[in-house]
């Protein structure tokens, strides 16, 4: 009897897994329609909405197909910019307006190139900064991480969209989100760092919001600045310089040290230097933690959002810090 129950349970588990896999078929996601039902787990409608929000520069952060706080804030930003009730809920009206932003499929096929699968990779990256400083480069750990970042997607979802795929073989056809963003805004007059909402907003000269990104912004121990600043410069592929006066928790070094460049560098692939000494807007090696963690005072975005934002700003672009860190109970240090 026990053996029979185990067999039945295994069959039900396989059936459930098959149903979940079917839900992520590209045709199912691309043809997904609005539903008022509460999504559970990875949902085709949420996945499609995340991809379209990303394209429109109302970034949900890491695309994972799941309902999350970053997704809700991205929806709210899109609603506000389009004159809709800004409650962050994916309503029928919001869905229809979002679908009108792009007619291209949400999921597409990408054939792996030699550049996609080649390194150099940094297979093992130590957790402590002092040991990171011994490496010559903080590269991607492997091709999966490199591809996931290129398509703004979690590694788990990338694997789930491509069960059994060989991510190291040139010519392999992968199903990926089409995250080709629309043309850059002609002019960005200012940036708004909203500490309470944990968002960065880019505004046109008219005041219209043209891009919104989720962010990790300071902490009680290392708060982000207040008031006004401006962009001094943009550094692509930056190194990271640690000064003991920063006194970061867990860093015991008594002398300054430098960590080599690379996407897994503590400041990621991009550094937007601000006029306030030692503060900047930058990327991160852990995109899944954006908006869910504290930072060491700076403004941390996903690497792809930091790169996108960097392409919009110039030396002298105004930056305002607004609000205060709030609702920190669910946040963790990073």
XYZ file of C-alpha atoms in Angstrom:
334
model
C 0.000 0.000 0.000
C 2.825 2.398 0.923
C 4.623 1.561 -2.336
C 1.433 2.285 -4.315
C 1.011 5.660 -2.599
C 4.619 6.580 -3.406
C 4.108 5.689 -7.065
C 0.921 7.766 -7.240
C 2.659 10.700 -5.547
C 5.542 10.492 -8.010
C 3.120 10.455 -10.950
C 1.294 13.486 -9.590
C 4.611 15.278 -9.121
C 5.625 14.569 -12.717
C 2.239 15.719 -13.949
C 2.543 18.922 -11.973
C 6.046 19.512 -13.336
C 4.767 18.871 -16.851
C 2.006 21.426 -16.369
C 4.481 24.038 -15.135
C 6.787 23.357 -18.077
C 3.890 23.678 -20.517
C 3.002 27.067 -19.052
C 6.428 28.368 -20.118
C 6.121 27.263 -23.711
C 6.997 30.369 -25.801
C 3.622 30.311 -27.557
C 1.784 30.236 -24.222
C 3.775 33.200 -22.883
C 3.605 35.206 -26.117
C -0.163 34.693 -26.351
C -0.844 35.243 -22.645
C -3.840 37.433 -21.874
C -4.859 39.443 -18.847
C -6.355 37.528 -15.967
C -7.547 38.775 -12.597
C -6.623 35.465 -10.954
C -3.905 35.559 -8.306
C -0.719 34.176 -9.928
C 1.116 31.296 -8.275
C 4.761 30.559 -8.947
C 6.138 31.404 -12.373
C 3.233 32.829 -14.351
C 3.074 33.407 -18.149
C 1.104 36.651 -17.784
C 3.523 38.093 -15.219
C 6.500 36.999 -17.326
C 5.108 38.706 -20.427
C 4.331 41.872 -18.465
C 7.828 41.944 -16.936
C 9.433 41.730 -20.384
C 7.275 44.536 -21.801
C 7.900 46.731 -18.755
C 11.632 46.152 -19.165
C 11.452 47.159 -22.835
C 9.594 50.336 -21.928
C 12.267 51.193 -19.285
C 9.967 50.669 -16.308
C 12.336 48.028 -15.062
C 11.104 45.154 -12.870
C 14.735 44.316 -12.132
C 15.450 40.612 -12.514
C 12.907 38.985 -14.845
C 11.706 35.794 -13.152
C 8.006 35.455 -13.993
C 6.946 35.922 -10.380
C 4.843 38.525 -8.614
C 7.197 40.667 -6.517
C 7.601 44.085 -4.936
C 9.875 45.236 -7.772
C 7.256 44.171 -10.312
C 4.518 46.016 -8.415
C 6.642 49.179 -8.293
C 7.416 48.910 -12.016
C 3.702 48.618 -12.785
C 3.012 51.625 -10.541
C 5.664 53.678 -12.327
C 4.231 52.763 -15.713
C 0.736 53.668 -14.550
C 1.838 57.054 -13.213
C 3.667 57.890 -16.449
C 0.571 56.975 -18.486
C -2.057 58.834 -16.473
C -3.525 55.703 -14.853
C -4.341 55.048 -11.227
C -0.917 54.310 -9.750
C -1.592 51.456 -7.349
C 0.841 48.909 -8.812
C -1.952 46.450 -9.610
C -1.985 44.857 -13.049
C -5.506 45.840 -14.110
C -7.133 45.282 -17.483
C -6.595 48.940 -18.423
C -2.924 48.784 -17.418
C -2.452 45.521 -19.323
C -3.993 46.945 -22.494
C -1.829 50.076 -22.288
C 1.281 47.947 -21.706
C 0.468 45.645 -24.631
C 0.181 48.723 -26.867
C 3.833 49.647 -26.189
C 5.211 46.792 -28.298
C 3.900 44.225 -30.758
C 7.040 42.053 -30.749
C 6.907 38.615 -29.071
C 7.983 38.523 -25.437
C 10.010 35.331 -25.880
C 12.198 34.724 -28.926
C 14.851 32.272 -30.092
C 18.523 33.152 -29.786
C 21.272 31.037 -31.347
C 24.418 30.910 -29.252
C 27.501 32.520 -30.763
C 31.149 31.995 -29.910
C 31.104 35.305 -28.025
C 28.158 34.081 -25.899
C 29.971 30.974 -24.671
C 33.542 32.215 -24.424
C 35.243 33.616 -21.328
C 37.480 34.283 -19.708
C 35.346 33.165 -16.794
C 36.101 33.465 -13.080
C 34.806 30.152 -11.782
C 35.312 30.865 -8.084
C 34.776 34.300 -6.587
C 35.520 34.552 -2.858
C 32.896 36.230 -0.651
C 35.382 38.469 1.181
C 36.542 41.676 -0.479
C 40.142 41.242 0.678
C 40.364 37.950 -1.202
C 38.617 39.387 -4.268
C 41.531 41.816 -4.476
C 43.849 38.881 -5.265
C 42.034 38.127 -8.544
C 43.062 39.616 -11.894
C 39.446 39.936 -13.053
C 35.946 39.526 -11.589
C 34.369 37.946 -14.669
C 31.209 35.908 -15.056
C 31.390 32.519 -13.395
C 30.126 30.674 -16.475
C 28.169 31.045 -19.713
C 24.787 30.655 -17.992
C 25.424 33.654 -15.732
C 26.672 35.666 -18.721
C 23.583 34.839 -20.790
C 21.164 35.407 -17.907
C 22.542 38.908 -17.417
C 22.440 39.656 -21.145
C 18.724 38.825 -21.215
C 17.882 40.362 -17.793
C 16.599 37.033 -16.523
C 17.278 34.819 -13.515
C 19.504 31.811 -14.150
C 16.753 29.560 -12.801
C 14.215 30.844 -15.319
C 16.710 30.683 -18.182
C 17.317 27.003 -17.436
C 13.597 26.369 -17.054
C 12.879 27.945 -20.432
C 15.545 25.692 -21.938
C 15.448 22.286 -20.210
C 18.376 20.098 -21.221
C 20.034 22.830 -23.321
C 23.816 22.906 -23.751
C 24.683 26.482 -22.808
C 28.307 26.047 -23.886
C 27.737 24.896 -27.471
C 27.838 27.393 -30.341
C 24.665 27.096 -32.420
C 22.391 25.981 -29.567
C 18.951 27.588 -29.956
C 17.707 29.122 -26.708
C 14.362 30.617 -25.732
C 15.043 34.015 -24.149
C 13.200 37.254 -23.282
C 13.362 39.889 -26.010
C 14.636 42.785 -23.896
C 15.626 45.067 -26.731
C 14.715 48.421 -25.224
C 13.217 51.275 -27.214
C 15.386 54.118 -28.509
C 17.057 56.195 -25.819
C 15.225 59.357 -24.737
C 16.546 62.363 -26.667
C 17.413 64.184 -23.456
C 17.427 63.409 -19.741
C 17.402 66.566 -17.656
C 17.563 65.054 -14.175
C 17.646 61.941 -12.023
C 15.514 61.410 -8.948
C 16.726 59.041 -6.233
C 13.659 58.073 -4.206
C 14.997 56.509 -1.016
C 11.603 55.564 0.402
C 10.388 53.890 -2.822
C 13.853 52.440 -3.549
C 13.732 53.646 -7.144
C 15.747 55.773 -9.549
C 13.728 57.838 -12.028
C 15.030 59.634 -15.110
C 13.104 62.734 -16.205
C 12.971 64.579 -19.519
C 13.248 68.397 -19.603
C 9.436 68.507 -19.543
C 9.456 66.646 -16.232
C 8.044 63.477 -17.777
C 9.416 60.244 -16.340
C 11.146 58.328 -19.151
C 12.731 55.504 -17.141
C 12.316 53.896 -13.711
C 14.727 51.404 -12.140
C 14.509 49.474 -8.835
C 17.441 50.205 -6.529
C 19.108 49.374 -3.243
C 19.762 52.747 -1.611
C 21.804 53.108 1.567
C 20.971 51.834 5.036
C 20.618 53.069 8.584
C 24.316 52.364 9.168
C 25.498 53.804 5.820
C 22.744 56.198 4.677
C 22.503 57.612 1.191
C 23.028 61.375 0.866
C 20.271 63.986 0.875
C 19.745 67.100 -1.197
C 21.194 67.812 -4.634
C 24.178 66.497 -6.591
C 25.203 66.090 -10.214
C 26.877 63.526 -12.436
C 30.657 64.003 -12.655
C 31.544 61.180 -15.050
C 30.663 57.668 -16.185
C 33.151 54.808 -15.832
C 32.537 51.584 -17.755
C 34.127 48.375 -16.476
C 35.350 50.090 -13.264
C 37.783 48.833 -10.665
C 36.739 49.123 -7.030
C 38.825 50.954 -4.453
C 38.238 50.185 -0.772
C 39.332 52.633 1.914
C 39.374 51.398 5.556
C 37.550 54.583 6.574
C 34.447 53.061 4.915
C 34.436 50.527 7.784
C 32.179 48.062 5.967
C 30.881 45.245 8.125
C 32.946 42.092 7.615
C 35.920 43.869 6.010
C 38.918 43.740 8.363
C 41.598 45.301 6.147
C 43.515 48.189 7.701
C 44.986 49.365 4.395
C 43.315 50.429 1.132
C 43.045 47.842 -1.622
C 41.736 47.636 -5.180
C 39.484 44.973 -6.695
C 39.884 44.326 -10.414
C 37.203 45.123 -12.973
C 34.490 42.764 -14.182
C 30.714 42.283 -13.925
C 31.131 40.505 -10.570
C 33.109 43.421 -9.140
C 31.344 44.942 -6.055
C 30.217 47.908 -8.214
C 29.390 45.775 -11.240
C 29.957 46.811 -14.826
C 29.255 50.565 -14.528
C 29.984 53.442 -12.147
C 28.173 56.784 -12.455
C 30.283 59.107 -10.335
C 28.425 61.793 -8.382
C 29.641 65.151 -7.109
C 29.353 63.902 -3.524
C 32.688 62.314 -2.638
C 32.752 58.480 -2.710
C 29.089 58.225 -3.774
C 27.800 56.933 -7.069
C 25.165 54.964 -8.948
C 26.485 51.565 -9.954
C 25.812 47.965 -10.934
C 25.931 44.803 -8.861
C 27.070 41.171 -9.102
C 23.786 40.042 -7.476
C 20.810 41.383 -9.480
C 18.294 39.299 -7.546
C 18.977 41.347 -4.402
C 18.199 44.764 -5.891
C 15.443 46.534 -3.958
C 15.507 43.789 -1.323
C 18.730 44.719 0.436
C 20.573 47.663 1.941
C 23.590 49.141 0.198
C 26.758 50.686 1.611
C 25.337 54.153 0.992
C 25.566 54.256 -2.790
C 22.734 53.615 -5.259
C 22.879 50.063 -6.577
C 21.088 48.890 -9.752
C 21.269 45.732 -11.845
C 24.216 45.862 -14.245
C 21.942 46.228 -17.264
C 19.949 49.068 -15.696
C 23.125 50.871 -14.629
C 24.484 50.560 -18.181
C 21.200 51.824 -19.633
C 21.083 54.782 -17.264
C 24.739 55.620 -17.962
C 23.952 55.930 -21.668
C 21.395 58.682 -20.896
C 23.343 60.991 -18.594
C 26.085 63.524 -19.188
C 28.496 65.395 -17.007
C 26.397 67.917 -15.087
C 23.100 65.974 -15.149
C 21.245 67.010 -11.974
C 20.547 64.402 -9.295
C 18.121 64.883 -6.413
C 17.788 62.668 -3.340
C 14.264 62.458 -1.974
C 12.493 60.776 0.924
C 14.092 58.618 3.578
C 14.767 54.925 4.005
C 11.552 53.361 5.261
C 10.018 49.919 5.836
C 13.419 48.319 6.406
C 12.029 45.304 8.229
C 12.125 43.100 5.126
C 15.497 44.320 3.894
C 18.781 42.534 4.429
C 22.366 43.731 4.320
C 24.355 42.894 1.202
